[in-house]
C-alpha positions in Angstrom: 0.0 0.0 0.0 1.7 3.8 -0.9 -0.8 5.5 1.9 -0.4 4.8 5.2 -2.1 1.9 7.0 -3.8 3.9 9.2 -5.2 6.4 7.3 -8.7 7.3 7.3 -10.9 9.9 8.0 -13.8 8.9 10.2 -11.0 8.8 13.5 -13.0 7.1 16.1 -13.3 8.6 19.7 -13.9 5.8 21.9 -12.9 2.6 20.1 -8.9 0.7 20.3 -7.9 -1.6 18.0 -6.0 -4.8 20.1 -3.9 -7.1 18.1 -2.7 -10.5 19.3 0.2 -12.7 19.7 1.4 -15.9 19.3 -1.2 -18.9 20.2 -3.8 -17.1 18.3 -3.0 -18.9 15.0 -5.3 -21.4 13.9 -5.2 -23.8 10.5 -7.4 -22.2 7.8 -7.8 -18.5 9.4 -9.3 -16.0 7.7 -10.2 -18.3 4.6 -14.0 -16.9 4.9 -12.9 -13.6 4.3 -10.9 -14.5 1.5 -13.9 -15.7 -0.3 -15.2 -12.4 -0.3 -12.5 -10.1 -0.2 -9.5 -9.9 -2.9 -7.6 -8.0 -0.4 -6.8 -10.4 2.0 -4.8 -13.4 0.1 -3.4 -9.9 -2.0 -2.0 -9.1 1.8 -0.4 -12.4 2.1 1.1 -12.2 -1.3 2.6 -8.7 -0.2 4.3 -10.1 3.2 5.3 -13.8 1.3 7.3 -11.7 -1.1 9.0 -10.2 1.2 9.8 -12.9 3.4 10.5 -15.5 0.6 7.9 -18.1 1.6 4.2 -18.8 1.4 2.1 -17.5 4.7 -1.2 -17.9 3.2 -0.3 -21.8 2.4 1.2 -22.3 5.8 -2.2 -20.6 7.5 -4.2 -23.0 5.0 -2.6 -25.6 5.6 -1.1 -25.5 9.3 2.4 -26.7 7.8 5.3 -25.1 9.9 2.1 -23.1 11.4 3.7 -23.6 14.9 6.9 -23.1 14.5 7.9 -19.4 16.2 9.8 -18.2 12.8 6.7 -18.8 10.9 4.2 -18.5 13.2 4.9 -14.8 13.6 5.2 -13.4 10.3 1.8 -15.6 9.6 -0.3 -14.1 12.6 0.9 -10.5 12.0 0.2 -10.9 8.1 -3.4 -11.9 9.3 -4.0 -8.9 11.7 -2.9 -6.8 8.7 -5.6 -8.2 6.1 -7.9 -8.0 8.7 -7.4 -4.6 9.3 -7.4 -3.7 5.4 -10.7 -5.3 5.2 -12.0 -3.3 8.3 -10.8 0.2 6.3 -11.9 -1.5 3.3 -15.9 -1.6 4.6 -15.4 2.1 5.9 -14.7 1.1 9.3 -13.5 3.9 11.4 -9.4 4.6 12.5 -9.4 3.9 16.2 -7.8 6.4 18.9 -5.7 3.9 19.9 -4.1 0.3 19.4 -2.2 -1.7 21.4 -0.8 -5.6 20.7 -0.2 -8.5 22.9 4.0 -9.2 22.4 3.9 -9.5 18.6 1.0 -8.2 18.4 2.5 -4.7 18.8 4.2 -5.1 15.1 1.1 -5.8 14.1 -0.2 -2.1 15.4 2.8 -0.4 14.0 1.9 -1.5 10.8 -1.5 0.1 11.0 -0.4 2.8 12.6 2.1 3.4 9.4 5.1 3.0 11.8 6.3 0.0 10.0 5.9 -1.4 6.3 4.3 -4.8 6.0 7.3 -6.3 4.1 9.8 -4.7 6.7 7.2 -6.0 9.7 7.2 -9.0 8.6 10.8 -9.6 7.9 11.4 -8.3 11.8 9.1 -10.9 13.8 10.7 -13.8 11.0 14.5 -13.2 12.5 12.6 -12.0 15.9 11.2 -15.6 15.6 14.5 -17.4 14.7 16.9 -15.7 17.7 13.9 -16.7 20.2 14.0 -19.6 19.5 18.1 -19.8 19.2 18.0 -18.1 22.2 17.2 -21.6 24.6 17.9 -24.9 23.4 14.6 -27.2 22.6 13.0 -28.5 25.9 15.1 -26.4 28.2 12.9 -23.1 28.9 9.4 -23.5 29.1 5.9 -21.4 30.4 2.8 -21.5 32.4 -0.1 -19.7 33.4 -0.8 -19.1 37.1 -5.0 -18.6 37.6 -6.1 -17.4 40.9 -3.3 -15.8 42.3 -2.4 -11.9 42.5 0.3 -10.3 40.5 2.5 -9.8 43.7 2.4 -13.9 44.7 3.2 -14.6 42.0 6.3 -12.5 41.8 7.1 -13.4 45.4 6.8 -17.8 44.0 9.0 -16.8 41.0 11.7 -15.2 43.4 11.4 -18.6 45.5 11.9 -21.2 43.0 14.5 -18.7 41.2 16.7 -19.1 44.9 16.3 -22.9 45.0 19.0 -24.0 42.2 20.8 -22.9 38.9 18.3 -21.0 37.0 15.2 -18.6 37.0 11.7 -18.1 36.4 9.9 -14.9 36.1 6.2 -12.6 35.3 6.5 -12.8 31.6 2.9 -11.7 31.1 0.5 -9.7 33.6 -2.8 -10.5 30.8 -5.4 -9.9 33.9 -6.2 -9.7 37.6 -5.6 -13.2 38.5 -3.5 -14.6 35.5 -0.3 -14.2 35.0 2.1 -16.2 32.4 5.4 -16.9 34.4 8.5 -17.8 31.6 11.9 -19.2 32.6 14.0 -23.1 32.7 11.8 -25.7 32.5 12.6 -26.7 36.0 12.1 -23.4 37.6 8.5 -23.1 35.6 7.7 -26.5 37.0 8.5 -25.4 40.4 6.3 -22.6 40.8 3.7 -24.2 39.2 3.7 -26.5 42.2 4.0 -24.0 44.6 0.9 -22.2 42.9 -0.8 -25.1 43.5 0.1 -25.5 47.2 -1.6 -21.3 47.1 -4.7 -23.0 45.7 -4.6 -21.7 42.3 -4.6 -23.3 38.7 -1.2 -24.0 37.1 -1.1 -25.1 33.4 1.8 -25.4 30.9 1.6 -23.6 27.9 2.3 -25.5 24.8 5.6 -23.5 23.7 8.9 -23.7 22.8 10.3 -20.5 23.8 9.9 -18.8 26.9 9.2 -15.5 26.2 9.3 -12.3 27.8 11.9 -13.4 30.5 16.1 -12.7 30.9 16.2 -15.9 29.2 15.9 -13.5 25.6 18.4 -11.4 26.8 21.0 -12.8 23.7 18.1 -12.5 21.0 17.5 -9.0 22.2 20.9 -7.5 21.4 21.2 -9.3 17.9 17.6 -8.1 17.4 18.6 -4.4 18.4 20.9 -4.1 15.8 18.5 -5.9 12.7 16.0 -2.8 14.4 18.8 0.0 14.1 18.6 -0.9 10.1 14.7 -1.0 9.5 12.6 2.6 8.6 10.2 3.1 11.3 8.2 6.4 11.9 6.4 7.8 14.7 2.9 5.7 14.2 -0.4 8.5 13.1 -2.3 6.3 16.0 -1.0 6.4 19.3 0.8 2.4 19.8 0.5 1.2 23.4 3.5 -0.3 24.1 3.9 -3.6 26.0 7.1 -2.6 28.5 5.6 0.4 29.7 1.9 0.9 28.9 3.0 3.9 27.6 3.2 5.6 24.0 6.6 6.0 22.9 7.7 9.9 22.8 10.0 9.4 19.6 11.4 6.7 17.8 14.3 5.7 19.6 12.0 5.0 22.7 9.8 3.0 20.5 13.1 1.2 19.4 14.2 0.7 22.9 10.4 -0.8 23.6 11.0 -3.0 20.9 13.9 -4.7 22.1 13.1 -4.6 25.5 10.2 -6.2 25.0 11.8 -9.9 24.0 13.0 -10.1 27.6 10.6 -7.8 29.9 7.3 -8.7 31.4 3.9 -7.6 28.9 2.3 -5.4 30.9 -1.3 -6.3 29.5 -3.5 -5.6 32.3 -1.9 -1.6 32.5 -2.4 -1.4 28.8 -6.3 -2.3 29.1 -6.4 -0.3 32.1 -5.2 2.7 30.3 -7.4 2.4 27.6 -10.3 2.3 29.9 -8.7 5.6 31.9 -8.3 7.2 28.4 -12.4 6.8 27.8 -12.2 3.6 25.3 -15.3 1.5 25.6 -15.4 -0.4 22.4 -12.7 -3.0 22.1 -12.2 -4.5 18.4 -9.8 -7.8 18.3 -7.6 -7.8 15.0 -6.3 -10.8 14.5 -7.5 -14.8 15.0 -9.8 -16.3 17.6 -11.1 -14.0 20.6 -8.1 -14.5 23.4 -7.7 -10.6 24.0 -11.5 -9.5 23.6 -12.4 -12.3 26.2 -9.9 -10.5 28.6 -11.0 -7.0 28.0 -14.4 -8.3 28.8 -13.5 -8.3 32.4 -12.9 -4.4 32.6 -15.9 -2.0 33.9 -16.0 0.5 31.4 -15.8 -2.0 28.5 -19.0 -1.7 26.9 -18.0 -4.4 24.0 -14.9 -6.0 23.1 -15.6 -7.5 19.3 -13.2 -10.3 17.2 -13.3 -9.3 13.5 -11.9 -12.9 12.5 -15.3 -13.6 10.5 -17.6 -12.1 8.0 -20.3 -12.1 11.0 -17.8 -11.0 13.0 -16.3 -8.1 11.4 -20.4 -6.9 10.3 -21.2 -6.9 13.9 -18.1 -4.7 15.0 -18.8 -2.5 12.3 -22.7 -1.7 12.9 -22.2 -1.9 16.9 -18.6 0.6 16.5 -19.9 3.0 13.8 -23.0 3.4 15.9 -20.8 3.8 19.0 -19.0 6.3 17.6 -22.0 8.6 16.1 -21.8 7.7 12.1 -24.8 5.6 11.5 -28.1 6.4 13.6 
């Protein structure tokens, strides 16, 4: 596209556009829409050039779908179409967006801070040095349910003193869940001593853990393939994961970036700010409903809408444009 992703003139006034990360992919997304709309397998052509291999055929056809290199460029390919689609039906610009981890590429391409084909090239190598990062079978993650943000800090600082090793927050996604990241060993300790608390512990089927110290190595290789890429300050504010912040200028937003591979998402700040900030419509670009489901929780949330589907996408587009005052 030669205009920027995120331009369009209806600019919404209480609506954010969330994008999310990795374990949203699913074999076959998005092949309803591209049924209808030219635009969306056209998208996939775009970021497949660019990255040298074929995203909508891996999305079709789950090959290599799970795979962190691939599964990256794939999801954020697929929040893009999406989003071209949502323009596309004269859906309005949101104030804000926000992503979950690589999700937040996915906003800077809307935003026009990032070109597809560099965007996509990024979270392919971002993919690669994760997953060089830790050795297969050796880090690992898990989702603590039912405990509150500081416990689980405080169990992560335990099991992290008991041996070689550590285990940290990796993602604060709501009040009472919290993904902790680390050795395998260290993950499977405080998942035991969450259960002793009486909450829920589960493993998360990954191969990387992300979002811990662990991604320390990938982050200064990564630093440097950021350094060489164009990025622009986005024309929507970008709520970035680190902080819950939008970045002041583009070096912050660089910093963000790479700070990002081994510091904790702060999810449950970055809803909480787009409450504070007046947002009450919530649309989900990208596959499945993971992120609407957790903005569901929040007061002030009147409706938190996947686009993921032709019924989908209509019903965020009648219930937002009404929202927002341009259909009666």
């Amino acid at each position: 596209m030669s205009i920027l992703e995120g331009s369009n003139l209806a600019v919404a006034t209480k609506t954010a556009f969330i994008f999310p990360g990795q374990g949203s992919q699913k074999v076959g997304m998005l092949a309803e829409l591209a049924e209808q709309f030219s635009s969306v397998e056209a998208t996939f052509a775009e970021a497949s050039e660019a990255v040298g291999f074929d995203l909508w055929q891996i999305a079709q056809t789950g090959e290599g779908l799970n795979q962190t290199e691939f599964t990256q460029p794939v999801l954020l390919t697929a929040s893009i179409a999406l989003w071209r689609v949502w323009l596309e039906l004269g859906g309005v610009t949101p104030k804000y967006l926000a992503g979950h981890s690589l999700g937040e590429y996915s906003a800077l391409v809307a935003a026009g801070s990032l070109s597809l084909a560099d965007a996509v090239k990024l979270v392919n190598l971002r993919g690669k040095l994760m997953q060089d990062a830790v050795p297969q079978g050796q880090g690992a993650m898990a989702a603590i349910l039912g405990l509150d943000d500081a416990k689980v800090v405080e169990l992560c600082q335990q099991a992290s003193a008991e041996g070689k090793g550590s285990v940290e927050a990796a993602n604060y996604n709501a009040q009472g869940q919290v993904v902790v990241a680390g050795s395998t060993a260290h993950v499977e300790a405080v998942m035991a001593l969450a259960k002793e608390n009486g909450a829920k512990a589960i493993a998360l089927p990954v191969s990387v853990p992300s979002h811990c110290s662990l991604m320390k190595p990938a982050a200064e290789k990564f630093a440097e393939a950021l350094e060489q890429t164009n990025i622009v300050m986005p024309n929507i504010p970008v709520i970035q994961n680190v902080n819950a912040e939008a970045a002041k200028d583009v070096n912050a937003l660089r910093q963000a970036l790479t700070a990002q591979l081994y510091q904790s998402v702060q999810w449950t700040k970055t809803l909480q700010y787009l409450q504070d900030q007046g947002v009450g419509f919530v649309a989900e670009c990208g596959p499945g409903n993971v992120l609407s489901n957790l903005a569901k929780r929040l007061p002030n949330i009147e409706k938190a809408l996947p686009l993921d589907t032709k019924s989908r996408m209509e019903d965020a587009l009648n219930t937002i444009l009404v929202a927002e005052g341009k259909i009666a």
